[in-house]
GROMACS .gro file of C-alpha atoms in nm:
model
  229
    1MET     CA    1  -0.671   1.287   3.467
    2ALA     CA    2  -0.593   0.999   3.417
    3GLY     CA    3  -0.214   0.891   3.315
    4LYS     CA    4  -0.179   0.771   2.951
    5LEU     CA    5  -0.197   0.346   2.829
    6LYS     CA    6   0.206   0.205   2.975
    7LEU     CA    7   0.301  -0.112   2.739
    8TYR     CA    8   0.506  -0.351   2.882
    9TYR     CA    9   0.701  -0.550   2.634
   10PHE     CA   10   1.088  -0.513   2.497
   11ASP     CA   11   1.198  -0.272   2.168
   12GLY     CA   12   1.022  -0.494   1.897
   13ARG     CA   13   0.772  -0.591   1.690
   14GLY     CA   14   0.632  -0.958   1.884
   15LYS     CA   15   0.307  -1.010   2.006
   16MET     CA   16   0.247  -0.584   2.163
   17GLU     CA   17   0.328  -0.484   1.834
   18SER     CA   18  -0.109  -0.514   1.752
   19ILE     CA   19  -0.153  -0.336   2.062
   20ARG     CA   20   0.037  -0.061   1.906
   21TRP     CA   21  -0.139  -0.106   1.595
   22LEU     CA   22  -0.524  -0.094   1.769
   23LEU     CA   23  -0.421   0.244   1.991
   24ALA     CA   24  -0.261   0.365   1.737
   25ALA     CA   25  -0.590   0.332   1.474
   26ALA     CA   26  -0.829   0.486   1.754
   27GLY     CA   27  -0.570   0.799   1.786
   28VAL     CA   28  -0.434   0.674   2.175
   29GLU     CA   29  -0.154   0.780   2.296
   30PHE     CA   30   0.011   0.512   2.506
   31GLU     CA   31   0.391   0.502   2.682
   32GLU     CA   32   0.608   0.230   2.684
   33GLU     CA   33   0.878   0.093   2.913
   34PHE     CA   34   1.058  -0.162   2.731
   35LEU     CA   35   1.248  -0.452   2.889
   36GLU     CA   36   1.600  -0.501   2.848
   37THR     CA   37   1.732  -0.694   3.179
   38ARG     CA   38   1.613  -1.009   3.331
   39GLU     CA   39   1.571  -0.776   3.640
   40GLN     CA   40   1.309  -0.608   3.532
   41TYR     CA   41   1.142  -0.925   3.476
   42GLU     CA   42   1.192  -1.079   3.720
   43LYS     CA   43   1.108  -0.741   3.974
   44LEU     CA   44   0.693  -0.757   3.702
   45LEU     CA   45   0.675  -1.088   3.875
   46GLN     CA   46   0.785  -1.026   4.146
   47GLY     CA   47   0.552  -0.729   4.198
   48GLY     CA   48   0.284  -0.990   4.065
   49SER     CA   49   0.218  -0.796   3.779
   50LEU     CA   50   0.244  -1.061   3.482
   51LEU     CA   51  -0.074  -1.297   3.634
   52PHE     CA   52   0.038  -1.637   3.372
   53GLN     CA   53   0.428  -1.466   3.428
   54GLN     CA   54   0.440  -1.340   3.036
   55VAL     CA   55   0.462  -1.063   2.875
   56PRO     CA   56   0.290  -0.872   2.790
   57MET     CA   57   0.148  -0.630   2.958
   58VAL     CA   58  -0.058  -0.329   2.978
   59GLU     CA   59  -0.184  -0.056   3.174
   60ILE     CA   60  -0.525   0.030   3.092
   61ASP     CA   61  -0.831   0.144   3.305
   62GLY     CA   62  -0.626   0.128   3.634
   63MET     CA   63  -0.538  -0.294   3.506
   64LYS     CA   64  -0.283  -0.434   3.483
   65MET     CA   65  -0.364  -0.695   3.156
   66VAL     CA   66  -0.216  -0.951   3.046
   67GLN     CA   67  -0.278  -1.222   2.737
   68THR     CA   68  -0.248  -1.031   2.391
   69ARG     CA   69  -0.552  -1.077   2.253
   70ALA     CA   70  -0.792  -1.035   2.542
   71ILE     CA   71  -0.614  -0.736   2.612
   72LEU     CA   72  -0.658  -0.659   2.237
   73SER     CA   73  -1.040  -0.724   2.242
   74TYR     CA   74  -1.048  -0.484   2.531
   75ILE     CA   75  -0.860  -0.228   2.364
   76ALA     CA   76  -1.111  -0.219   2.023
   77ALA     CA   77  -1.470  -0.211   2.197
   78LYS     CA   78  -1.360   0.041   2.464
   79TYR     CA   79  -1.221   0.240   2.091
   80ASN     CA   80  -1.555   0.174   1.922
   81LEU     CA   81  -1.337  -0.102   1.673
   82TYR     CA   82  -1.598  -0.332   1.752
   83GLY     CA   83  -1.819  -0.350   1.514
   84LYS     CA   84  -2.160  -0.206   1.619
   85ASP     CA   85  -2.352  -0.542   1.689
   86LEU     CA   86  -2.290  -0.940   1.806
   87LYS     CA   87  -2.274  -1.033   1.546
   88GLU     CA   88  -2.033  -0.764   1.297
   89ARG     CA   89  -1.834  -0.864   1.706
   90ALA     CA   90  -1.878  -1.272   1.559
   91LEU     CA   91  -1.712  -1.171   1.217
   92ILE     CA   92  -1.459  -0.902   1.341
   93ASP     CA   93  -1.377  -1.190   1.620
   94MET     CA   94  -1.376  -1.463   1.279
   95TYR     CA   95  -1.147  -1.255   1.017
   96VAL     CA   96  -0.953  -1.130   1.352
   97GLY     CA   97  -0.837  -1.441   1.474
   98GLY     CA   98  -0.747  -1.551   1.120
   99THR     CA   99  -0.513  -1.319   1.092
  100ASP     CA  100  -0.359  -1.408   1.401
  101ASP     CA  101  -0.339  -1.786   1.229
  102LEU     CA  102  -0.114  -1.611   0.957
  103MET     CA  103   0.104  -1.389   1.162
  104SER     CA  104   0.122  -1.678   1.419
  105PHE     CA  105   0.397  -1.837   1.022
  106ILE     CA  106   0.605  -1.473   1.096
  107LEU     CA  107   0.585  -1.400   1.492
  108MET     CA  108   0.958  -1.642   1.524
  109PHE     CA  109   1.097  -1.557   1.179
  110PRO     CA  110   1.361  -1.358   1.342
  111PHE     CA  111   1.415  -1.689   1.599
  112LEU     CA  112   1.545  -1.931   1.276
  113SER     CA  113   1.822  -2.044   1.201
  114ALA     CA  114   1.896  -1.849   0.807
  115GLU     CA  115   1.844  -2.175   0.641
  116ASP     CA  116   1.540  -2.188   0.830
  117LYS     CA  117   1.404  -1.848   0.768
  118GLU     CA  118   1.435  -1.931   0.386
  119LYS     CA  119   1.208  -2.183   0.390
  120GLN     CA  120   0.955  -2.018   0.678
  121ARG     CA  121   0.997  -1.701   0.415
  122ALA     CA  122   0.868  -1.990   0.202
  123VAL     CA  123   0.524  -2.087   0.394
  124ILE     CA  124   0.492  -1.761   0.518
  125VAL     CA  125   0.459  -1.616   0.177
  126GLN     CA  126   0.258  -1.986  -0.006
  127LYS     CA  127  -0.023  -2.020   0.309
  128ALA     CA  128  -0.066  -1.637   0.264
  129THR     CA  129  -0.177  -1.681  -0.128
  130SER     CA  130  -0.321  -2.007  -0.137
  131ARG     CA  131  -0.494  -1.958   0.228
  132TYR     CA  132  -0.581  -1.581   0.373
  133PHE     CA  133  -0.503  -1.351   0.050
  134PRO     CA  134  -0.833  -1.532  -0.139
  135ALA     CA  135  -1.054  -1.568   0.171
  136TYR     CA  136  -0.988  -1.192   0.257
  137GLU     CA  137  -1.076  -1.068  -0.115
  138LYS     CA  138  -1.412  -1.259  -0.163
  139VAL     CA  139  -1.505  -1.123   0.098
  140LEU     CA  140  -1.432  -0.803   0.058
  141LYS     CA  141  -1.576  -0.941  -0.369
  142ASP     CA  142  -1.859  -1.016  -0.222
  143HIS     CA  143  -2.006  -0.767  -0.006
  144GLY     CA  144  -1.879  -0.478  -0.181
  145HIS     CA  145  -1.774  -0.242   0.071
  146ASP     CA  146  -1.511  -0.079   0.180
  147PHE     CA  147  -1.425  -0.214   0.521
  148LEU     CA  148  -1.401  -0.563   0.571
  149VAL     CA  149  -1.747  -0.632   0.859
  150GLY     CA  150  -2.068  -0.380   0.815
  151ASN     CA  151  -1.929  -0.101   0.614
  152SER     CA  152  -1.709   0.058   0.927
  153PHE     CA  153  -1.319   0.043   1.040
  154SER     CA  154  -1.262  -0.201   1.289
  155TRP     CA  155  -1.015  -0.353   1.398
  156ALA     CA  156  -1.037  -0.632   1.135
  157ASP     CA  157  -0.928  -0.395   0.935
  158VAL     CA  158  -0.615  -0.246   1.137
  159HIS     CA  159  -0.544  -0.632   1.168
  160LEU     CA  160  -0.521  -0.746   0.815
  161LEU     CA  161  -0.324  -0.405   0.708
  162GLU     CA  162  -0.018  -0.539   0.985
  163ALA     CA  163  -0.015  -0.878   0.877
  164ILE     CA  164  -0.031  -0.756   0.450
  165LEU     CA  165   0.249  -0.554   0.521
  166MET     CA  166   0.453  -0.793   0.755
  167VAL     CA  167   0.391  -1.028   0.479
  168GLU     CA  168   0.497  -0.789   0.170
  169GLU     CA  169   0.825  -0.772   0.440
  170LYS     CA  170   0.899  -1.108   0.318
  171LYS     CA  171   0.764  -1.066  -0.077
  172SER     CA  172   0.693  -0.692  -0.232
  173ASP     CA  173   0.495  -0.816  -0.455
  174VAL     CA  174   0.302  -1.103  -0.260
  175LEU     CA  175   0.004  -0.933  -0.400
  176SER     CA  176   0.000  -0.890  -0.721
  177GLY     CA  177  -0.296  -1.113  -0.810
  178PHE     CA  178  -0.523  -0.940  -0.500
  179PRO     CA  179  -0.715  -0.647  -0.645
  180GLN     CA  180  -0.966  -0.670  -0.445
  181LEU     CA  181  -0.653  -0.679  -0.089
  182GLN     CA  182  -0.419  -0.357  -0.239
  183ALA     CA  183  -0.744  -0.125  -0.308
  184PHE     CA  184  -0.771  -0.211   0.139
  185LYS     CA  185  -0.468  -0.193   0.155
  186ALA     CA  186  -0.466   0.176   0.027
  187ARG     CA  187  -0.790   0.293   0.209
  188ILE     CA  188  -0.633   0.169   0.566
  189SER     CA  189  -0.272   0.289   0.505
  190SER     CA  190  -0.493   0.652   0.399
  191ILE     CA  191  -0.708   0.692   0.754
  192PRO     CA  192  -0.536   0.968   0.926
  193THR     CA  193  -0.440   0.750   1.221
  194ILE     CA  194  -0.315   0.515   1.000
  195LYS     CA  195  -0.077   0.744   0.791
  196LYS     CA  196   0.019   0.879   1.120
  197PHE     CA  197   0.193   0.602   1.266
  198LEU     CA  198   0.338   0.496   0.956
  199GLU     CA  199   0.537   0.725   0.957
  200PRO     CA  200   0.865   0.772   1.014
  201GLY     CA  201   0.952   0.863   1.395
  202SER     CA  202   0.587   0.685   1.526
  203GLN     CA  203   0.618   0.370   1.795
  204ARG     CA  204   0.540   0.163   1.520
  205LYS     CA  205   0.873  -0.057   1.529
  206PRO     CA  206   1.094  -0.185   1.245
  207VAL     CA  207   1.177  -0.515   1.088
  208PRO     CA  208   1.369  -0.684   1.339
  209ASP     CA  209   1.701  -0.742   1.449
  210ASP     CA  210   1.968  -0.917   1.589
  211LYS     CA  211   1.979  -0.708   1.842
  212TYR     CA  212   1.598  -0.750   1.957
  213VAL     CA  213   1.635  -1.117   1.914
  214GLU     CA  214   1.985  -1.110   2.161
  215THR     CA  215   1.782  -0.930   2.414
  216VAL     CA  216   1.439  -1.119   2.403
  217ARG     CA  217   1.676  -1.485   2.419
  218ARG     CA  218   1.823  -1.305   2.711
  219VAL     CA  219   1.577  -1.169   2.927
  220LEU     CA  220   1.363  -1.485   2.915
  221ARG     CA  221   1.655  -1.703   2.938
  222MET     CA  222   1.583  -1.927   2.606
  223TYR     CA  223   1.895  -2.121   2.545
  224TYR     CA  224   1.729  -2.347   2.282
  225ASP     CA  225   1.642  -2.293   1.865
  226VAL     CA  226   1.336  -2.186   1.721
  227LYS     CA  227   1.210  -2.468   1.446
  228ALA     CA  228   0.991  -2.375   1.181
  229ASN     CA  229   0.626  -2.424   1.168
   0.00000   0.00000   0.00000
């Protein structure tokens, strides 16, 4: 019997968090090795595990996969979260891509200065409420289904819920003008595997703190200041 999937990343969200979300949604158990030292990272590099010298890296089905989107696509297809046909897969890709664009404004938020964080918080909320959330609100309203694509649970739903919760951390009432998304959030959050992942003690990571930021900077030798979008 094959062992559990193994994830290599920091003990924090970053680009690995969406992978954790998707695996949890699929009900798949996984192990993690947290990078805490430069030596761990260099060992992976020297061993040829990191094709493009980057993490995340996931050991799955005898492969050492890198590139977040490739990992997510594989997991979605493997665990039947990628639609029933080519058209549904295209829609899922489109919605996931839009959600990724929104998440990009949040990803580097922990690495900003206090002043830039306040500026970026406003940008995140503005982008969410004027561009991305209206689009998903319209999709849900127009087709009248419980899910974004094909009226079945997919990667697109998982990704959007993750993004919604991330934006709510920046402004708790951000969904106040989006009744479809409020109902969507409640529905998806009540799916047993998702509900379990949202409970305390799961492998979901908390909001990144100073320790996470310092570890990432040290391991990756990030000696420059990150600027707001």
